[in-house]
mmCIF file of C-alpha atoms in Angstrom:
data_model
loop_
_atom_site.group_PDB
_atom_site.id
_atom_site.type_symbol
_atom_site.label_atom_id
_atom_site.label_comp_id
_atom_site.label_asym_id
_atom_site.label_seq_id
_atom_site.Cartn_x
_atom_site.Cartn_y
_atom_site.Cartn_z
ATOM 1 C CA MET A 21 -43.232 42.231 12.385
ATOM 2 C CA THR A 22 -41.995 44.080 15.459
ATOM 3 C CA SER A 23 -38.714 45.176 15.835
ATOM 4 C CA ASN A 24 -37.036 46.871 19.032
ATOM 5 C CA ILE A 25 -39.812 46.469 21.116
ATOM 6 C CA LYS A 26 -38.496 45.165 24.566
ATOM 7 C CA ILE A 27 -40.984 43.320 26.875
ATOM 8 C CA LEU A 28 -40.408 42.129 30.121
ATOM 9 C CA VAL A 29 -42.595 38.712 31.504
ATOM 10 C CA ILE A 30 -42.433 38.120 35.206
ATOM 11 C CA GLU A 31 -44.576 34.222 35.380
ATOM 12 C CA ASP A 32 -43.309 31.875 38.170
ATOM 13 C CA SER A 33 -44.366 28.653 35.638
ATOM 14 C CA PRO A 34 -41.681 27.875 33.419
ATOM 15 C CA THR A 35 -43.913 26.413 30.889
ATOM 16 C CA GLN A 36 -46.172 29.334 31.206
ATOM 17 C CA ALA A 37 -43.404 31.929 30.526
ATOM 18 C CA GLN A 38 -42.151 29.912 27.617
ATOM 19 C CA LEU A 39 -45.604 29.811 25.923
ATOM 20 C CA LEU A 40 -45.468 33.719 26.533
ATOM 21 C CA GLU A 41 -42.386 33.816 25.562
ATOM 22 C CA LEU A 42 -42.734 31.976 21.978
ATOM 23 C CA ILE A 43 -45.740 34.161 21.187
ATOM 24 C CA LEU A 44 -44.599 37.786 21.932
ATOM 25 C CA LYS A 45 -41.210 36.342 19.991
ATOM 26 C CA ASP A 46 -43.062 35.016 17.302
ATOM 27 C CA GLU A 47 -44.493 38.495 16.368
ATOM 28 C CA GLY A 48 -41.090 39.676 16.618
ATOM 29 C CA TYR A 49 -41.032 41.262 20.248
ATOM 30 C CA ILE A 50 -37.630 41.557 22.361
ATOM 31 C CA VAL A 51 -38.560 38.890 25.560
ATOM 32 C CA ASP A 52 -36.980 38.980 28.629
ATOM 33 C CA VAL A 53 -38.225 36.789 31.735
ATOM 34 C CA ALA A 54 -38.710 36.996 35.355
ATOM 35 C CA PHE A 55 -39.691 33.909 37.375
ATOM 36 C CA ASN A 56 -39.978 35.929 40.545
ATOM 37 C CA GLY A 57 -41.205 39.251 41.406
ATOM 38 C CA ARG A 58 -37.692 40.437 43.047
ATOM 39 C CA ASP A 59 -36.086 39.510 40.106
ATOM 40 C CA GLY A 60 -38.744 40.870 37.867
ATOM 41 C CA ILE A 61 -38.076 44.359 39.756
ATOM 42 C CA GLU A 62 -34.419 44.132 39.297
ATOM 43 C CA LYS A 63 -34.471 43.052 35.399
ATOM 44 C CA PHE A 64 -36.802 46.098 35.120
ATOM 45 C CA GLN A 65 -34.243 49.069 36.670
ATOM 46 C CA MET A 66 -31.350 47.354 34.056
ATOM 47 C CA LEU A 67 -33.650 46.757 31.055
ATOM 48 C CA LYS A 68 -35.761 49.376 29.154
ATOM 49 C CA SER A 69 -38.729 47.623 29.028
ATOM 50 C CA ASP A 70 -41.301 49.135 26.698
ATOM 51 C CA LEU A 71 -44.462 46.413 28.188
ATOM 52 C CA ILE A 72 -44.533 44.282 31.366
ATOM 53 C CA ILE A 73 -46.464 41.195 31.607
ATOM 54 C CA LEU A 74 -47.051 40.534 35.369
ATOM 55 C CA ASP A 75 -48.537 37.130 36.752
ATOM 56 C CA VAL A 76 -50.631 37.860 40.211
ATOM 57 C CA VAL A 77 -49.306 34.448 41.757
ATOM 58 C CA LEU A 78 -45.415 34.758 42.211
ATOM 59 C CA PRO A 79 -43.428 32.807 44.610
ATOM 60 C CA ASP A 80 -42.051 35.270 46.722
ATOM 61 C CA LEU A 81 -44.205 38.749 46.471
ATOM 62 C CA ASP A 82 -47.590 38.668 44.593
ATOM 63 C CA GLY A 83 -48.322 40.493 41.440
ATOM 64 C CA PHE A 84 -49.973 43.454 43.061
ATOM 65 C CA THR A 85 -47.235 44.667 45.584
ATOM 66 C CA VAL A 86 -44.663 44.066 42.515
ATOM 67 C CA CYS A 87 -46.972 46.066 40.540
ATOM 68 C CA ARG A 88 -47.098 48.822 43.107
ATOM 69 C CA ARG A 89 -43.598 48.662 43.681
ATOM 70 C CA LEU A 90 -42.871 48.949 39.672
ATOM 71 C CA LYS A 91 -44.951 51.676 39.136
ATOM 72 C CA LYS A 92 -43.155 53.668 41.374
ATOM 73 C CA LYS A 93 -39.762 53.308 39.747
ATOM 74 C CA MET A 94 -41.096 54.213 36.475
ATOM 75 C CA LYS A 95 -39.953 57.972 34.979
ATOM 76 C CA THR A 96 -42.157 57.396 32.294
ATOM 77 C CA TYR A 97 -44.959 55.445 31.173
ATOM 78 C CA ILE A 98 -44.376 51.642 30.771
ATOM 79 C CA PRO A 99 -47.618 49.686 30.555
ATOM 80 C CA ILE A 100 -48.378 46.815 32.604
ATOM 81 C CA LEU A 101 -50.269 43.634 31.421
ATOM 82 C CA MET A 102 -51.463 41.582 34.789
ATOM 83 C CA LEU A 103 -52.439 37.624 34.222
ATOM 84 C CA THR A 104 -54.310 35.481 36.575
ATOM 85 C CA SER A 105 -56.107 32.329 37.270
ATOM 86 C CA ARG A 106 -58.484 33.251 39.469
ATOM 87 C CA ASP A 107 -61.699 34.958 38.105
ATOM 88 C CA LYS A 108 -62.441 37.554 40.928
ATOM 89 C CA VAL A 109 -63.565 40.676 39.936
ATOM 90 C CA GLU A 110 -61.958 41.996 43.469
ATOM 91 C CA ASP A 111 -58.549 40.811 41.989
ATOM 92 C CA ARG A 112 -59.120 42.810 38.482
ATOM 93 C CA VAL A 113 -60.333 46.091 40.468
ATOM 94 C CA ASP A 114 -56.880 45.408 42.659
ATOM 95 C CA GLY A 115 -54.870 45.086 39.936
ATOM 96 C CA LEU A 116 -55.968 48.161 38.212
ATOM 97 C CA GLU A 117 -56.350 50.291 41.209
ATOM 98 C CA LEU A 118 -52.478 49.301 42.041
ATOM 99 C CA GLY A 119 -51.650 50.786 38.128
ATOM 100 C CA ALA A 120 -51.863 48.064 35.899
ATOM 101 C CA ASP A 121 -53.532 48.903 32.322
ATOM 102 C CA ASP A 122 -55.104 45.540 31.785
ATOM 103 C CA TYR A 123 -56.289 42.680 33.348
ATOM 104 C CA MET A 124 -56.503 38.722 31.023
ATOM 105 C CA ILE A 125 -57.510 35.766 32.972
ATOM 106 C CA LYS A 126 -55.529 32.455 31.856
ATOM 107 C CA PRO A 127 -55.467 30.338 29.767
ATOM 108 C CA LEU A 128 -54.737 33.287 27.487
ATOM 109 C CA GLU A 129 -56.362 33.147 23.728
ATOM 110 C CA PRO A 130 -52.854 34.118 21.761
ATOM 111 C CA GLN A 131 -54.722 36.589 19.300
ATOM 112 C CA GLU A 132 -56.790 38.660 22.170
ATOM 113 C CA PHE A 133 -53.803 38.290 24.042
ATOM 114 C CA LEU A 134 -51.463 40.036 21.386
ATOM 115 C CA ALA A 135 -54.142 42.196 20.268
ATOM 116 C CA ARG A 136 -54.066 43.604 24.048
ATOM 117 C CA ILE A 137 -50.863 44.004 23.815
ATOM 118 C CA LYS A 138 -50.801 45.890 20.341
ATOM 119 C CA VAL A 139 -53.572 48.061 21.697
ATOM 120 C CA LEU A 140 -50.857 49.293 25.288
ATOM 121 C CA LEU A 141 -48.110 49.877 22.771
ATOM 122 C CA ARG A 142 -50.366 52.332 21.175
ATOM 123 C CA ILE A 143 -50.843 53.808 24.229
ATOM 124 C CA LYS A 144 -47.395 53.942 25.124
ATOM 125 C CA LYS A 145 -46.604 55.568 22.231
ATOM 126 C CA LEU A 146 -49.149 58.306 22.173
ATOM 127 C CA GLN A 147 -47.812 58.770 26.054
ATOM 128 C CA ASP A 148 -44.234 58.934 24.243
ATOM 129 C CA ASP A 149 -45.448 61.319 21.443
ATOM 130 C CA LEU A 150 -47.133 63.536 24.223
ATOM 131 C CA GLN A 151 -44.324 63.820 26.521
ATOM 132 C CA GLY A 152 -41.478 64.619 23.480
ATOM 133 C CA MET A 153 -44.162 67.306 22.570
ATOM 134 C CA LEU A 154 -44.175 68.283 25.986
ATOM 135 C CA GLU A 155 -40.420 68.304 26.491
ATOM 136 C CA LYS A 156 -39.781 70.276 23.266
ATOM 137 C CA GLU A 157 -42.088 72.959 24.067
ATOM 138 C CA ARG A 158 -40.207 73.273 27.669
ATOM 139 C CA GLU A 159 -36.835 73.314 25.253
ATOM 140 C CA SER A 160 -38.817 76.258 23.282
ATOM 141 C CA LEU A 161 -39.633 78.422 26.294
ATOM 142 C CA GLU A 162 -36.493 77.834 28.288
ATOM 143 C CA ILE A 163 -35.055 79.057 24.635
ATOM 144 C CA LEU A 164 -37.213 81.980 24.557
ATOM 145 C CA LYS A 165 -36.679 82.981 28.077
ATOM 146 C CA ARG A 166 -33.135 82.993 27.870
ATOM 147 C CA VAL A 167 -33.157 85.577 24.590
ATOM 148 C CA ALA A 168 -35.892 87.560 26.964
ATOM 149 C CA LEU A 169 -33.232 87.825 30.117
ATOM 150 C CA VAL A 170 -29.733 87.397 28.714
ATOM 151 C CA ASP A 171 -27.709 89.605 26.849
ATOM 152 C CA HIS A 172 -26.448 87.596 23.580
ATOM 153 C CA LEU A 173 -23.357 88.643 23.749
ATOM 154 C CA THR A 174 -22.106 88.414 26.837
ATOM 155 C CA GLU A 175 -24.233 85.907 28.404
ATOM 156 C CA VAL A 176 -25.112 87.683 31.864
ATOM 157 C CA TYR A 177 -28.427 89.355 32.587
ATOM 158 C CA ASN A 178 -29.716 92.092 29.893
ATOM 159 C CA ARG A 179 -30.950 95.648 30.946
ATOM 160 C CA HIS A 180 -34.496 94.685 30.863
ATOM 161 C CA TYR A 181 -34.566 91.796 33.277
ATOM 162 C CA PHE A 182 -32.109 93.955 35.830
ATOM 163 C CA SER A 183 -35.068 96.244 35.975
ATOM 164 C CA GLU A 184 -37.099 93.833 37.020
ATOM 165 C CA VAL A 185 -34.854 92.603 39.444
ATOM 166 C CA LEU A 186 -34.204 96.103 40.770
ATOM 167 C CA ALA A 187 -37.561 96.957 40.962
ATOM 168 C CA ALA A 188 -38.441 93.684 43.232
ATOM 169 C CA GLU A 189 -35.344 93.822 45.177
ATOM 170 C CA PHE A 190 -35.563 97.643 46.240
ATOM 171 C CA GLU A 191 -39.494 96.741 47.011
ATOM 172 C CA LYS A 192 -37.829 93.969 49.417
ATOM 173 C CA ALA A 193 -35.152 95.782 50.781
ATOM 174 C CA ARG A 194 -37.472 98.951 51.603
ATOM 175 C CA ARG A 195 -40.225 96.764 53.401
ATOM 176 C CA TYR A 196 -38.268 94.500 55.603
ATOM 177 C CA ARG A 197 -35.343 97.437 56.370
ATOM 178 C CA ASN A 198 -33.041 94.907 54.272
ATOM 179 C CA PRO A 199 -29.118 96.459 53.140
ATOM 180 C CA LEU A 200 -29.153 96.400 49.129
ATOM 181 C CA SER A 201 -26.166 98.329 47.289
ATOM 182 C CA CYS A 202 -25.406 98.888 43.347
ATOM 183 C CA ILE A 203 -22.033 98.721 41.266
ATOM 184 C CA MET A 204 -22.143 100.353 38.240
ATOM 185 C CA LEU A 205 -18.298 99.953 36.115
ATOM 186 C CA ASP A 206 -17.748 100.492 32.599
ATOM 187 C CA VAL A 207 -14.301 99.422 30.382
ATOM 188 C CA ASP A 208 -11.904 102.642 30.605
ATOM 189 C CA HIS A 209 -11.685 104.263 27.122
ATOM 190 C CA PHE A 210 -13.718 101.876 25.259
ATOM 191 C CA ARG A 211 -14.641 103.858 22.822
ATOM 192 C CA GLY A 212 -11.019 105.159 21.909
ATOM 193 C CA PHE A 213 -10.351 101.341 21.839
ATOM 194 C CA ASN A 214 -13.117 100.060 19.408
ATOM 195 C CA THR A 215 -12.180 102.752 17.075
ATOM 196 C CA LEU A 216 -8.172 101.552 17.112
ATOM 197 C CA HIS A 217 -8.877 97.918 16.928
ATOM 198 C CA GLY A 218 -12.499 97.463 15.718
ATOM 199 C CA HIS A 219 -15.748 95.957 17.154
ATOM 200 C CA ASP A 220 -14.550 92.178 16.736
ATOM 201 C CA LEU A 221 -11.971 92.833 19.412
ATOM 202 C CA GLY A 222 -14.133 95.204 21.651
ATOM 203 C CA ASP A 223 -17.268 92.391 21.386
ATOM 204 C CA TRP A 224 -14.183 89.935 22.717
ATOM 205 C CA VAL A 225 -13.324 92.239 25.439
ATOM 206 C CA LEU A 226 -16.826 92.756 26.590
ATOM 207 C CA LYS A 227 -17.230 88.794 26.588
ATOM 208 C CA GLU A 228 -13.890 88.399 29.061
ATOM 209 C CA THR A 229 -14.762 91.163 30.943
ATOM 210 C CA ALA A 230 -18.477 89.790 32.100
ATOM 211 C CA ALA A 231 -16.841 86.179 32.334
ATOM 212 C CA ILE A 232 -14.284 87.697 35.244
ATOM 213 C CA LEU A 233 -17.072 89.561 36.896
ATOM 214 C CA LYS A 234 -18.922 86.523 36.889
ATOM 215 C CA LYS A 235 -16.302 84.576 38.448
ATOM 216 C CA HIS A 236 -15.534 87.454 41.070
ATOM 217 C CA LEU A 237 -19.146 87.778 42.148
ATOM 218 C CA ARG A 238 -21.087 85.848 44.998
ATOM 219 C CA HIS A 239 -24.298 83.285 43.411
ATOM 220 C CA ALA A 240 -26.815 85.982 45.144
ATOM 221 C CA ASP A 241 -25.550 88.873 42.835
ATOM 222 C CA ILE A 242 -27.080 90.041 40.180
ATOM 223 C CA LEU A 243 -25.022 90.842 37.098
ATOM 224 C CA ALA A 244 -26.437 92.718 33.894
ATOM 225 C CA ARG A 245 -25.470 94.350 31.125
ATOM 226 C CA TYR A 246 -26.863 97.611 30.981
ATOM 227 C CA GLY A 247 -25.140 98.951 27.927
ATOM 228 C CA GLY A 248 -22.452 98.866 25.657
ATOM 229 C CA ASP A 249 -19.561 98.673 27.892
ATOM 230 C CA GLU A 250 -21.800 99.503 30.954
ATOM 231 C CA PHE A 251 -22.104 96.516 33.837
ATOM 232 C CA VAL A 252 -24.508 96.809 36.474
ATOM 233 C CA VAL A 253 -24.343 94.715 39.571
ATOM 234 C CA LEU A 254 -26.919 94.543 42.352
ATOM 235 C CA GLN A 255 -26.164 93.279 45.818
ATOM 236 C CA PRO A 256 -28.630 92.476 48.144
ATOM 237 C CA MET A 257 -28.237 91.664 51.666
ATOM 238 C CA THR A 258 -25.175 94.161 51.592
ATOM 239 C CA GLU A 259 -24.004 97.216 52.902
ATOM 240 C CA GLU A 260 -22.034 100.062 51.059
ATOM 241 C CA SER A 261 -19.056 99.510 52.788
ATOM 242 C CA ALA A 262 -19.042 95.220 51.882
ATOM 243 C CA ALA A 263 -20.175 96.532 47.882
ATOM 244 C CA ALA A 264 -17.011 98.797 47.773
ATOM 245 C CA MET A 265 -15.026 95.356 48.851
ATOM 246 C CA THR A 266 -16.597 93.448 46.312
ATOM 247 C CA ALA A 267 -15.784 96.300 43.606
ATOM 248 C CA ASP A 268 -11.887 96.802 44.120
ATOM 249 C CA ARG A 269 -11.774 92.632 43.902
ATOM 250 C CA LEU A 270 -13.669 93.728 40.538
ATOM 251 C CA CYS A 271 -10.750 96.278 39.734
ATOM 252 C CA ARG A 272 -8.124 93.790 40.756
ATOM 253 C CA ALA A 273 -9.214 91.011 39.127
ATOM 254 C CA VAL A 274 -9.760 93.229 35.478
ATOM 255 C CA SER A 275 -6.479 94.984 35.652
ATOM 256 C CA ASP A 276 -4.432 91.596 36.775
ATOM 257 C CA THR A 277 -5.724 89.566 33.814
ATOM 258 C CA VAL A 278 -3.110 89.029 31.528
ATOM 259 C CA TRP A 279 -5.259 89.903 27.882
ATOM 260 C CA GLU A 280 -3.542 88.270 25.321
ATOM 261 C CA SER A 281 -5.178 89.032 21.879
ATOM 262 C CA ASP A 282 -4.397 88.921 18.026
ATOM 263 C CA ALA A 283 -3.601 92.706 18.664
ATOM 264 C CA GLY A 284 -1.207 91.540 21.319
ATOM 265 C CA THR A 285 -1.127 92.134 25.092
ATOM 266 C CA LEU A 286 -4.248 94.493 26.152
ATOM 267 C CA ASP A 287 -4.284 97.030 29.214
ATOM 268 C CA ILE A 288 -8.046 96.799 30.310
ATOM 269 C CA THR A 289 -9.225 98.279 33.182
ATOM 270 C CA ILE A 290 -12.966 99.677 34.735
ATOM 271 C CA SER A 291 -13.850 102.227 36.487
ATOM 272 C CA VAL A 292 -16.532 101.494 39.412
ATOM 273 C CA GLY A 293 -19.240 103.059 41.340
ATOM 274 C CA VAL A 294 -20.601 101.889 44.371
ATOM 275 C CA ALA A 295 -24.144 103.381 46.091
ATOM 276 C CA SER A 296 -26.567 101.931 48.715
ATOM 277 C CA MET A 297 -30.297 102.646 49.129
ATOM 278 C CA GLY A 298 -29.527 103.314 52.890
ATOM 279 C CA ASN A 299 -26.432 105.885 52.607
ATOM 280 C CA PRO A 300 -28.901 108.367 52.206
ATOM 281 C CA ILE A 301 -31.953 106.490 51.865
ATOM 282 C CA CYS A 302 -32.991 106.137 48.428
ATOM 283 C CA HIS A 303 -36.761 106.438 47.480
ATOM 284 C CA SER A 304 -36.287 104.021 44.675
ATOM 285 C CA GLY A 305 -34.233 101.820 42.428
ATOM 286 C CA ILE A 306 -33.680 104.580 40.032
ATOM 287 C CA ASP A 307 -32.342 106.672 42.528
ATOM 288 C CA LEU A 308 -30.218 103.768 43.194
ATOM 289 C CA ILE A 309 -28.724 103.442 39.965
ATOM 290 C CA LYS A 310 -28.191 106.881 39.498
ATOM 291 C CA ARG A 311 -26.365 107.675 42.933
ATOM 292 C CA ALA A 312 -23.655 104.247 41.398
ATOM 293 C CA ASP A 313 -23.361 106.184 37.903
ATOM 294 C CA GLU A 314 -22.470 109.682 39.830
ATOM 295 C CA ALA A 315 -19.859 107.363 41.956
ATOM 296 C CA LEU A 316 -18.501 105.510 38.788
ATOM 297 C CA TYR A 317 -18.050 109.134 36.700
ATOM 298 C CA ARG A 318 -15.880 110.736 39.884
ATOM 299 C CA ALA A 319 -14.006 106.963 39.560
ATOM 300 C CA LYS A 320 -13.378 108.109 36.259
ATOM 301 C CA GLU A 321 -12.376 111.479 37.529
ATOM 302 C CA LEU A 322 -9.782 110.269 39.456
ATOM 303 C CA GLY A 323 -8.069 108.859 37.136
ATOM 304 C CA ARG A 324 -10.127 105.269 36.212
ATOM 305 C CA ASN A 325 -8.901 101.686 37.200
ATOM 306 C CA ARG A 326 -10.565 102.355 40.706
ATOM 307 C CA TYR A 327 -13.713 102.047 42.437
ATOM 308 C CA HIS A 328 -15.709 105.184 44.396
ATOM 309 C CA GLN A 329 -18.781 105.365 47.142
ATOM 310 C CA TYR A 330 -21.820 107.562 46.700
ATOM 311 C CA SER A 331 -21.160 108.417 49.908
ATOM 312 C CA LEU A 332 -17.939 109.669 49.896
ATOM 313 C CA LEU A 333 -18.933 112.127 47.139
#
């Protein structure tokens, strides 16, 4: 006996509907009945039917209209078996062209009727299995993309992906003469911190730093872990002066955070370097990175927990 398979019958004749219901329930199907087109469409939206049996002649909407509307509302494949007492080729063609999956002429022969039902349900199962496989493939692809693009510790972009974005954004900015700025930063005294407190606490600091940076950046900004305790931010359509304001905001956000840990309250700050491709003109994305890095080291020389602009070197 079949179980858990739901069939919606849209049939205006109570006698015919009762007969179909008896035949289907005797096979173990779960059956619901609607006696007009609008009720059938409403029940379809409420129920998760596996198959629909639809009469062509209904008191409000004709079966062809109902079929077309049902197909528009379907998010997955649900077969429709249309029934009619009119043996016209034109009707069968119209029904099939509107999306019906099979067509039967009344009066129905129960064995053939059930056989058609089983064929349609097998097709649905194949479609569902295929859809499931495609979903798993998409999920696997997303996982692979995430592994390829995202740093596993901090959950921001990795250096490889950033390099690709930098090349593309630099070329776009050069071609359209748009501003482009880069921010390089790292955690102050991080090597000594790691030696003193251990890598587990160091990893926690890096993760929290990344979270703070993400919170204080624009959606259009590209944040990546560049290596070790070093992060990089690319800001499209941004002049160096505006990028400097971002750098100041990031410095304050990190230093103002209360860093409570198992080792007590930590004093965590960052040093930041800022550079723009047009101040003076850069010839490549690598040049832009080098400039931001030079500005970063100048910020360290000036005492850390601050930012410095390349144009002020």
